[in-house]
PDB file of C-alpha atoms and ligand atoms in Angstrom:
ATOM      1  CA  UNK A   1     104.673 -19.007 -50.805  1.00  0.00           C
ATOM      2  CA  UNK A   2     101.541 -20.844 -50.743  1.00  0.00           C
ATOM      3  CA  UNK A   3      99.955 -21.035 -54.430  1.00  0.00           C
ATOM      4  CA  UNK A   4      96.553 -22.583 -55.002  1.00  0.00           C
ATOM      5  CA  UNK A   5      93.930 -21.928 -58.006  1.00  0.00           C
ATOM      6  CA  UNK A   6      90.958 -20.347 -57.541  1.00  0.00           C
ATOM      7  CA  UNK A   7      87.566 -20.393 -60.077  1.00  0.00           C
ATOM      8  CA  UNK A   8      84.074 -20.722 -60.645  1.00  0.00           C
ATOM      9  CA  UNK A   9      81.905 -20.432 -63.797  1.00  0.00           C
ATOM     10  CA  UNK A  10      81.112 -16.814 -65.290  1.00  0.00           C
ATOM     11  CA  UNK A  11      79.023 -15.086 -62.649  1.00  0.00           C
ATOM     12  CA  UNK A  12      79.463 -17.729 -60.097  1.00  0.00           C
ATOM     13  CA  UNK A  13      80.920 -14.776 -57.605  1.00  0.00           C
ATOM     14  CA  UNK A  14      84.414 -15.601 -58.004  1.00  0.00           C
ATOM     15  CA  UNK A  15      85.613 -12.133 -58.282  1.00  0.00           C
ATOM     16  CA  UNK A  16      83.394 -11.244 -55.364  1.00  0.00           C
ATOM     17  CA  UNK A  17      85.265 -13.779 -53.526  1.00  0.00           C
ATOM     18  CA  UNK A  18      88.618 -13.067 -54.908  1.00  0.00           C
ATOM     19  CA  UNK A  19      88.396  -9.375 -53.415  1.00  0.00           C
ATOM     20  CA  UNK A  20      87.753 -10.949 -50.184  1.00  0.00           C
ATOM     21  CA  UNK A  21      90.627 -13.034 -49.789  1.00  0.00           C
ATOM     22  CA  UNK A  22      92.426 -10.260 -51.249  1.00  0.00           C
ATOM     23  CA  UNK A  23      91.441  -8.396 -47.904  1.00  0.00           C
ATOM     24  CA  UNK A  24      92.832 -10.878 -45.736  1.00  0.00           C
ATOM     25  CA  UNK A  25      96.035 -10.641 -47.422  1.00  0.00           C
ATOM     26  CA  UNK A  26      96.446 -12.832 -50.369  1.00  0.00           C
ATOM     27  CA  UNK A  27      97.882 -12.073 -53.823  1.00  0.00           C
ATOM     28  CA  UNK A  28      95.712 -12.457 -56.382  1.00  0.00           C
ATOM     29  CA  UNK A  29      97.211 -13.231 -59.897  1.00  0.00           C
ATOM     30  CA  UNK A  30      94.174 -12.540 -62.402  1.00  0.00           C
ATOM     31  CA  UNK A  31      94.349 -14.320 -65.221  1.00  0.00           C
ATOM     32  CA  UNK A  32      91.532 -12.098 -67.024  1.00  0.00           C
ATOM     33  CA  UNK A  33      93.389  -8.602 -65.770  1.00  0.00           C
ATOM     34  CA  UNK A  34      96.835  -9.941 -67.519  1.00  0.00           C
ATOM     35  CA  UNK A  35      95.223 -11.330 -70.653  1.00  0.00           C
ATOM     36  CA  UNK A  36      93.326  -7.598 -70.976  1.00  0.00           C
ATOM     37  CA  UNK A  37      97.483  -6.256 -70.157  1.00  0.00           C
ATOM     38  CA  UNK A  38      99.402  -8.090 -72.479  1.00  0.00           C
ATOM     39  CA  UNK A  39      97.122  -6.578 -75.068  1.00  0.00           C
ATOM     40  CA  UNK A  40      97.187  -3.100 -74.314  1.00  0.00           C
ATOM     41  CA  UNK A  41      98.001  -0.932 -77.134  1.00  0.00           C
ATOM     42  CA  UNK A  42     101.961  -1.284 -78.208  1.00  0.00           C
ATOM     43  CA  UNK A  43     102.347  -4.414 -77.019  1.00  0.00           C
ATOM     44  CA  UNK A  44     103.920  -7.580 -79.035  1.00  0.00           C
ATOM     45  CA  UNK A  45     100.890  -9.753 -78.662  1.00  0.00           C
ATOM     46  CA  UNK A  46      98.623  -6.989 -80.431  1.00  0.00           C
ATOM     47  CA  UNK A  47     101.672  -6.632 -83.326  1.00  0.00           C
ATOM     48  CA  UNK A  48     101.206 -10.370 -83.669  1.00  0.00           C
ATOM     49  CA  UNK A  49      97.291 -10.291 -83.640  1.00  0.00           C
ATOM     50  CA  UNK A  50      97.313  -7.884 -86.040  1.00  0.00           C
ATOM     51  CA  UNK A  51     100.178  -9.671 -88.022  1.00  0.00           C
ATOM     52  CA  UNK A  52      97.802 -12.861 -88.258  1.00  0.00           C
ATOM     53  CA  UNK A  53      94.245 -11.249 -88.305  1.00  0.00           C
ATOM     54  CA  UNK A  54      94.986  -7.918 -90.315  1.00  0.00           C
ATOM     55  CA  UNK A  55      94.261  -4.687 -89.172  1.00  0.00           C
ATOM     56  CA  UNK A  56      90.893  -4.358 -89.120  1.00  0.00           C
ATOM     57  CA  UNK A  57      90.789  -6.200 -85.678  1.00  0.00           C
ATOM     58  CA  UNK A  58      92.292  -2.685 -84.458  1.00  0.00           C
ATOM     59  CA  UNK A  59      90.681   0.619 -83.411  1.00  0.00           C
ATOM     60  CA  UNK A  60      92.078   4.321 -84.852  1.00  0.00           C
ATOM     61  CA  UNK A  61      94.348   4.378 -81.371  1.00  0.00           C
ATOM     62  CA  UNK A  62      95.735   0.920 -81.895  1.00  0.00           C
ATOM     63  CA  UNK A  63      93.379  -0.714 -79.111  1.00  0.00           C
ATOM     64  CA  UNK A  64      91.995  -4.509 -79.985  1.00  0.00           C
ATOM     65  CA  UNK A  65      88.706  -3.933 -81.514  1.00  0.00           C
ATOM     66  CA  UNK A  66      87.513  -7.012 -79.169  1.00  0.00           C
ATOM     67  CA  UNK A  67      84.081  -7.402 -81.052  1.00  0.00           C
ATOM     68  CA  UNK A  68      86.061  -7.896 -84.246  1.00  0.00           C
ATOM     69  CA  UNK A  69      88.153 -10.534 -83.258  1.00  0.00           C
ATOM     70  CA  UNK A  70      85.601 -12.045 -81.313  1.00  0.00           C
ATOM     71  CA  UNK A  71      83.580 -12.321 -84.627  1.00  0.00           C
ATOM     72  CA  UNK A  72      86.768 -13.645 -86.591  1.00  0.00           C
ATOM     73  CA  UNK A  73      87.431 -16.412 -84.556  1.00  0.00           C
ATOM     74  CA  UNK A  74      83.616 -17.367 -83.165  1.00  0.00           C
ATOM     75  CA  UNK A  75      83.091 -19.107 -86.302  1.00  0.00           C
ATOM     76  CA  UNK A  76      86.347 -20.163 -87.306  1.00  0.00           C
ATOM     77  CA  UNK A  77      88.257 -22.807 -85.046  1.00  0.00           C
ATOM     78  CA  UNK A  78      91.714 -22.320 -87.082  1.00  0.00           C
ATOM     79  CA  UNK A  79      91.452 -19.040 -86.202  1.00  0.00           C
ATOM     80  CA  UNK A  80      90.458 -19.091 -82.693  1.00  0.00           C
ATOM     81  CA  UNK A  81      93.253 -21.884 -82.258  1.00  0.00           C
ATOM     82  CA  UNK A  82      95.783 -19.117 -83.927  1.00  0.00           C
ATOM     83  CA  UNK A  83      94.672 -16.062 -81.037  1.00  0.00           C
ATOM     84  CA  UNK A  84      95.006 -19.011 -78.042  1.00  0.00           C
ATOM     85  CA  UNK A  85      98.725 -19.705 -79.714  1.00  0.00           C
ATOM     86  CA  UNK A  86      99.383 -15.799 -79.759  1.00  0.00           C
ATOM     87  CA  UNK A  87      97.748 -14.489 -76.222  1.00  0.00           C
ATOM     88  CA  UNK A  88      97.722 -17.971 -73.747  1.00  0.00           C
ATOM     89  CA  UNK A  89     102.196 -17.950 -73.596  1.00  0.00           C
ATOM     90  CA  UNK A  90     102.228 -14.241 -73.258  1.00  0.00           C
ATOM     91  CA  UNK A  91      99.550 -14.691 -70.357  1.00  0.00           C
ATOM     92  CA  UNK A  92     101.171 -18.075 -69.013  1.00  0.00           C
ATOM     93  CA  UNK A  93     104.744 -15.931 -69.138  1.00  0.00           C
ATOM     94  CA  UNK A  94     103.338 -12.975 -67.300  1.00  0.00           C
ATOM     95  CA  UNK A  95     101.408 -15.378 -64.542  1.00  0.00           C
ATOM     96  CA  UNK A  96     105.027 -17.270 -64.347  1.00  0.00           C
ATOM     97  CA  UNK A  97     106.624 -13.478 -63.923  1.00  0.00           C
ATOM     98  CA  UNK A  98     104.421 -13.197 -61.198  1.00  0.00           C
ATOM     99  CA  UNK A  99     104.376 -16.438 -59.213  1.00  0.00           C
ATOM    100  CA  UNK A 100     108.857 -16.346 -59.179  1.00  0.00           C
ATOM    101  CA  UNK A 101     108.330 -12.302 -57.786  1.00  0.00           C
ATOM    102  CA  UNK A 102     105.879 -13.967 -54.961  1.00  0.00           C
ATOM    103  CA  UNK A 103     108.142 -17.553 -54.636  1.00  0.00           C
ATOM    104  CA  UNK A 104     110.758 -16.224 -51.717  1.00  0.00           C
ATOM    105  CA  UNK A 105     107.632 -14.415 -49.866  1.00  0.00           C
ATOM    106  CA  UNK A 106     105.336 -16.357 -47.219  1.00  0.00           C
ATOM    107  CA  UNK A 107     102.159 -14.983 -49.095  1.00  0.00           C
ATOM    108  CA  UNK A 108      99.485 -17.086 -49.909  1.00  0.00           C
ATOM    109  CA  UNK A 109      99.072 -16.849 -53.846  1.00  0.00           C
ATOM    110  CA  UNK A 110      95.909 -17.090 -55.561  1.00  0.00           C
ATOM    111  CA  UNK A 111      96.073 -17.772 -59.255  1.00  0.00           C
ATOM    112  CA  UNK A 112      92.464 -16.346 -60.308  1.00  0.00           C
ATOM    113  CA  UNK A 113      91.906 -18.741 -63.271  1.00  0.00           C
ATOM    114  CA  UNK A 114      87.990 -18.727 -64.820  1.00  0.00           C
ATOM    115  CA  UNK A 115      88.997 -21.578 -66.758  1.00  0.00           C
ATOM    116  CA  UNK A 116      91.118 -23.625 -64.846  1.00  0.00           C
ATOM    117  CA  UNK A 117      89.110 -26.635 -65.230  1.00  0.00           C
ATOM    118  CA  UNK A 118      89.178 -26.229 -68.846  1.00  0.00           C
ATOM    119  CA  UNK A 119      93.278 -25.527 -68.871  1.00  0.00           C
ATOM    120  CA  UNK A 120      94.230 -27.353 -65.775  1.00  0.00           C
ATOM    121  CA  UNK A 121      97.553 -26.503 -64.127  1.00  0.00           C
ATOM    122  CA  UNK A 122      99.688 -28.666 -62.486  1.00  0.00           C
ATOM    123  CA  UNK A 123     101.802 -27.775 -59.358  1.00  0.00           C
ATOM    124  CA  UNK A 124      98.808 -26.106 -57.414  1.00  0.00           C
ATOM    125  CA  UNK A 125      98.508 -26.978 -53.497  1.00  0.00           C
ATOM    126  CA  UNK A 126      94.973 -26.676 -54.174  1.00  0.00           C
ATOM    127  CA  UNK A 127      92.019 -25.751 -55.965  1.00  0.00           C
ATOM    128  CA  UNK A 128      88.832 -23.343 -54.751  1.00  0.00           C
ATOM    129  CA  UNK A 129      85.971 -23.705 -56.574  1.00  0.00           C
ATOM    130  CA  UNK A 130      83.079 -20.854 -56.206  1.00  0.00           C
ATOM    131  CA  UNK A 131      80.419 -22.849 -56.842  1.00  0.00           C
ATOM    132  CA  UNK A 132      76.411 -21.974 -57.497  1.00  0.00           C
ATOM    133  CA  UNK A 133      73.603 -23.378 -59.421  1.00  0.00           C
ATOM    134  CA  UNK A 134      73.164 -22.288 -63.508  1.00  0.00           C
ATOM    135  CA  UNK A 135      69.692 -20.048 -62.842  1.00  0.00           C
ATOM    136  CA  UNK A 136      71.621 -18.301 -60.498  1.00  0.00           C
ATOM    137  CA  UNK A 137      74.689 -17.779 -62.381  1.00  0.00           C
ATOM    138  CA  UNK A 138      72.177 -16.704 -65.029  1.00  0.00           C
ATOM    139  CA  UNK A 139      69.983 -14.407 -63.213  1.00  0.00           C
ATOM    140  CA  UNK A 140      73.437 -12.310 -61.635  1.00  0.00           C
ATOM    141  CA  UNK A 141      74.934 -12.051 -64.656  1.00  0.00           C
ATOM    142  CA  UNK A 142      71.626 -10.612 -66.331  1.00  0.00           C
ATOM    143  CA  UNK A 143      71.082  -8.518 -62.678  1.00  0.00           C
ATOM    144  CA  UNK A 144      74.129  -6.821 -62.331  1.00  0.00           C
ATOM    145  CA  UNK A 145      76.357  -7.452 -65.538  1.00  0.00           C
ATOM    146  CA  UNK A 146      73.777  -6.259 -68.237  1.00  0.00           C
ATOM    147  CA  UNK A 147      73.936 -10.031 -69.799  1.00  0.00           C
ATOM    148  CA  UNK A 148      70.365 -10.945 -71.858  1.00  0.00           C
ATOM    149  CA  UNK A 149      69.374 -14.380 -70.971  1.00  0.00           C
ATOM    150  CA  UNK A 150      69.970 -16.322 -73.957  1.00  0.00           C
ATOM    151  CA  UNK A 151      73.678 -14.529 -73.894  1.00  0.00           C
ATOM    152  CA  UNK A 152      73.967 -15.301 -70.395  1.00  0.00           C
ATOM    153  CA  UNK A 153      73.308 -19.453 -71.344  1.00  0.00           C
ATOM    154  CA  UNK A 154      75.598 -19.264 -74.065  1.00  0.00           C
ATOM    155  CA  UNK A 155      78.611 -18.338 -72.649  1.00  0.00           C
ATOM    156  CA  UNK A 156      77.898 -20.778 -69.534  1.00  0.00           C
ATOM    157  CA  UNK A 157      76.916 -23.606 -72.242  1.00  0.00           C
ATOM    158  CA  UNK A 158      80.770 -23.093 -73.512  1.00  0.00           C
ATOM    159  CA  UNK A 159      82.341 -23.549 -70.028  1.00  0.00           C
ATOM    160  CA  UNK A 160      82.745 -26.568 -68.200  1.00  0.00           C
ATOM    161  CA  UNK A 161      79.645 -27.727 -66.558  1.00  0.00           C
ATOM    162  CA  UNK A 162      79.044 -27.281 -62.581  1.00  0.00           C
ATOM    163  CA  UNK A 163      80.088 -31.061 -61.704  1.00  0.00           C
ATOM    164  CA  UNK A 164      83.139 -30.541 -63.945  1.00  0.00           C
ATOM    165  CA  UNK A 165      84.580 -27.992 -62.393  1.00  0.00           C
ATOM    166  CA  UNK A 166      83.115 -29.457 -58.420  1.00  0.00           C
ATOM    167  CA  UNK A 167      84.969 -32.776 -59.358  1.00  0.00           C
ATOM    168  CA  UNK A 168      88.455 -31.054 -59.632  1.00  0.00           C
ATOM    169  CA  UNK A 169      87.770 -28.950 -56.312  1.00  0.00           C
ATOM    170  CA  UNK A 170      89.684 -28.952 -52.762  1.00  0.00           C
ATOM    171  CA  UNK A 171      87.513 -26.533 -51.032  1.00  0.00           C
ATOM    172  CA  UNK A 172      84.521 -25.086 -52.334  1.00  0.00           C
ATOM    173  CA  UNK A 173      82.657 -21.682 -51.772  1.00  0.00           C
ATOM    174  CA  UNK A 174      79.061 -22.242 -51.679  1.00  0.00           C
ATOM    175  CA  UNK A 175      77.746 -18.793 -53.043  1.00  0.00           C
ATOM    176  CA  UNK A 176      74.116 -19.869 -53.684  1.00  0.00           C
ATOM    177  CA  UNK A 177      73.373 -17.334 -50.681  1.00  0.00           C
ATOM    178  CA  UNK A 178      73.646 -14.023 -49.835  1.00  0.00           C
ATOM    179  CA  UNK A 179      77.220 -12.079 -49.887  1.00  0.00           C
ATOM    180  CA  UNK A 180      76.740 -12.133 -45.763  1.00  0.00           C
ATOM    181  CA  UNK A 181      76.750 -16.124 -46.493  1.00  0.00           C
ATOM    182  CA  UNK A 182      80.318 -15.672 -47.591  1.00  0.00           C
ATOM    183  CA  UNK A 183      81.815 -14.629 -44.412  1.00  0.00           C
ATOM    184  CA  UNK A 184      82.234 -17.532 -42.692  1.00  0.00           C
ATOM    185  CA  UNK A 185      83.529 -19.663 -45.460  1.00  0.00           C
ATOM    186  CA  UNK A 186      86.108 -17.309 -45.777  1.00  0.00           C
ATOM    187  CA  UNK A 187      87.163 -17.372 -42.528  1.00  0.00           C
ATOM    188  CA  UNK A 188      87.345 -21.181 -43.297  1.00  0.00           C
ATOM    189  CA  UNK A 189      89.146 -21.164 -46.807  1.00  0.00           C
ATOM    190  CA  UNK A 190      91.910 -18.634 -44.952  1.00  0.00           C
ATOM    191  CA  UNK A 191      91.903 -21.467 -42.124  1.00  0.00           C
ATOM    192  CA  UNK A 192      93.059 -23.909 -44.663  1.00  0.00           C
ATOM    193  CA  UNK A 193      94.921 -21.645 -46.863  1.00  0.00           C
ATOM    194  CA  UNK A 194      97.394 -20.391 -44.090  1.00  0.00           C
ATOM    195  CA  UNK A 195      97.346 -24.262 -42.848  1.00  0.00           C
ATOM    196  CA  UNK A 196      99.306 -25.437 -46.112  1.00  0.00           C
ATOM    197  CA  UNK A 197     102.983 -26.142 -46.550  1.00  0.00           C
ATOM    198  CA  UNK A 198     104.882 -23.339 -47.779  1.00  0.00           C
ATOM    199  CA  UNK A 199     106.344 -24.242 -51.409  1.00  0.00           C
ATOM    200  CA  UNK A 200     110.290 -24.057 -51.558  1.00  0.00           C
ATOM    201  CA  UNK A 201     112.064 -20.694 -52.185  1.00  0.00           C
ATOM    202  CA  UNK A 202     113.291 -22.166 -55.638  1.00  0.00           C
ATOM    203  CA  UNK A 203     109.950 -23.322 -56.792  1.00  0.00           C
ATOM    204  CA  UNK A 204     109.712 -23.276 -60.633  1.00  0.00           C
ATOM    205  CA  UNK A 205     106.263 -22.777 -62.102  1.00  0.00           C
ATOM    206  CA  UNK A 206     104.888 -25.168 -64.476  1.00  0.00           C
ATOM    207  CA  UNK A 207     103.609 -23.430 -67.680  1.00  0.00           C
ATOM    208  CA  UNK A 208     100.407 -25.173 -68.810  1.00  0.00           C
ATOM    209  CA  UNK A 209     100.267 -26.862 -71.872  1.00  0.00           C
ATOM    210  CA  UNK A 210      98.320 -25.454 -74.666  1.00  0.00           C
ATOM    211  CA  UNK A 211      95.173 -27.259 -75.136  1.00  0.00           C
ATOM    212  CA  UNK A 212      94.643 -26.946 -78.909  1.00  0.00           C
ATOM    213  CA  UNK A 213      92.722 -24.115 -78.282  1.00  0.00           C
ATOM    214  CA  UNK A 214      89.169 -25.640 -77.512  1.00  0.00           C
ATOM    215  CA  UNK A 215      88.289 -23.083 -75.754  1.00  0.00           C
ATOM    216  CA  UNK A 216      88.583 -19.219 -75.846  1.00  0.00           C
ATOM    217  CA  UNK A 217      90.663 -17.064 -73.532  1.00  0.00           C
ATOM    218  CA  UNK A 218      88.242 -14.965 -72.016  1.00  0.00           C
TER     219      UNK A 218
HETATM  220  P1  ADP B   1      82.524 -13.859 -61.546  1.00  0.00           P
HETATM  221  O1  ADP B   1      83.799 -13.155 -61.209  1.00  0.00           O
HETATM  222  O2  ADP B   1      82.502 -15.279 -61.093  1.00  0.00           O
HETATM  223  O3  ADP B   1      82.097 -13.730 -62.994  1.00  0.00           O
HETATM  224  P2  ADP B   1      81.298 -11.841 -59.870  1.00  0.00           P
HETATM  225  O4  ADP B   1      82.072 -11.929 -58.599  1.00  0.00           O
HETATM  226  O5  ADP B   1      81.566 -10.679 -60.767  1.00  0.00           O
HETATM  227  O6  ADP B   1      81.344 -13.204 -60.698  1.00  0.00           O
HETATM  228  O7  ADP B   1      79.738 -11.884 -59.483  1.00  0.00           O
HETATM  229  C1  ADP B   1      78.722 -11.713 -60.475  1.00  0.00           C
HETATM  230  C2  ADP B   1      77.752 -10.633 -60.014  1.00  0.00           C
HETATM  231  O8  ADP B   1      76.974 -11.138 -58.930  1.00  0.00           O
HETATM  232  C3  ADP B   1      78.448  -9.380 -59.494  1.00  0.00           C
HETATM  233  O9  ADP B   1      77.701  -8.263 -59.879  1.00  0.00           O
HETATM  234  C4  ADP B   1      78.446  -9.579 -57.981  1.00  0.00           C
HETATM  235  O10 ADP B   1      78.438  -8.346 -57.302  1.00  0.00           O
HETATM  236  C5  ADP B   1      77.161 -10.338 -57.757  1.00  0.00           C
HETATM  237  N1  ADP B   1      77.240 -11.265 -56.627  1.00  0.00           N
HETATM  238  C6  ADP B   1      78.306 -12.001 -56.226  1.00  0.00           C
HETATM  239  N2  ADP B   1      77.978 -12.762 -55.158  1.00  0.00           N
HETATM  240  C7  ADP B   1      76.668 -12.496 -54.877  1.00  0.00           C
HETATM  241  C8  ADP B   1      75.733 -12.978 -53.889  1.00  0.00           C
HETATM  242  N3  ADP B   1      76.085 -13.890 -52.985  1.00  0.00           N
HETATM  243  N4  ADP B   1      74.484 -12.481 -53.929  1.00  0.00           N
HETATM  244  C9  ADP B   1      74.105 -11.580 -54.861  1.00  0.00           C
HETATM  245  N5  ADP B   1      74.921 -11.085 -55.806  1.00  0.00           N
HETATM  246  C10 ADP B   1      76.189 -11.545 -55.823  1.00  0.00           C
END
């Protein structure tokens, strides 16, 4: 197995390029897709949430009423530090789950992290950054993800800035162009993906630690 991290701020196109490497072949382990999993309906980490937060945080079919939560902990950092404590080592277990499935395979492994620069994680062969200016971040996000502006700035206002998240990178996707731009950078990042050392057949993950819960899951 070859693992690196891949991420890029919200709307930065790192699903977009995600997908792609997924064409060529990679396995992509989405951190946002398991987080939404491990609180499906049923499951422990929704008992728990609803344990700590009472059940008004869930809907008539026992789904997460996200909005509710979201409203619980976006003024309360006790609280918010309480849901990181409750969904990050369900997600980090999961992700591990994942990773020791992949670990005897010569697939290259993409953990899809958006915050990765916020939680780093050690034991990565590398890190991809998607990388694009703020106004265009913005004007994507408000384009095709029905964002308004000043929504748009406040979520990228609680993520690490650009040069953060550049100064932690191995190979970086410029996708300030058009999706055509991508191509050829692929073709690159696969170059240097399939170029790294495989990782030994008994490699053990190394669950991040929590980071007091400065910043939200998702
Ligand atoms: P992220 O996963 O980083 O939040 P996405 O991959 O979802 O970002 O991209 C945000 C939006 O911008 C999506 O609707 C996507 O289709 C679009 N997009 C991605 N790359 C480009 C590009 N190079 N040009 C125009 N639109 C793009």
């Amino acid at each position: 197995m070859i693992l690196v991290g891949l991420t890029g701020g919200i709307g930065s196109g790192k699903s977009t390029v995600s997908a792609l490497l997924a064409e060529r072949g990679a396995v992509i382990i989405d951190a946002d897709a398991i987080t939404r999993e491990v609180q499906l309906p049923g499951s422990p980490v929704v008992k728990e949430l609803a344990d700590r937060f009472g059940a008004e945080i869930l809907a008539a079919d026992g789904s997460l009423e996200r909005q509710a939560l979201a409203n619980i902990v976006f003024t309360d950092p006790e609280a918010l530090k309480a849901l990181n404590a409750i969904v990050h080592p369900a997600v980090g277990r999961e992700m591990n789950r994942r990773l020791i499935e992949q670990r005897t395979t010569d697939h290259v492994v993409i953990l899809d992290i958006p915050l990765l620069t916020e939680n780093p994680r050690e034991g990565l062969q590398g890190r991809i950054v998607v990388d694009v200016p703020v106004e265009t971040q913005i004007r994507r996000l408000v384009a095709h993800r029905g964002f308004d502006e000043a929504d748009a700035r406040a979520r990228i206002a609680r993520q690490a800035t650009r040069e953060e998240r550049l100064a932690g990178a191995d190979f970086v996707v410029d996708n300030s162009g058009t999706p055509d731009d991508l191509s050829p950078q692929i073709d690159r990042l696969w170059e240097w993906l399939t170029g790294l050392d495989q990782l030994p057949a008994d490699y053990e993950p190394i669950t991040p630690k929590p980071n007091g819960g400065e910043k939200q899951s998702s």
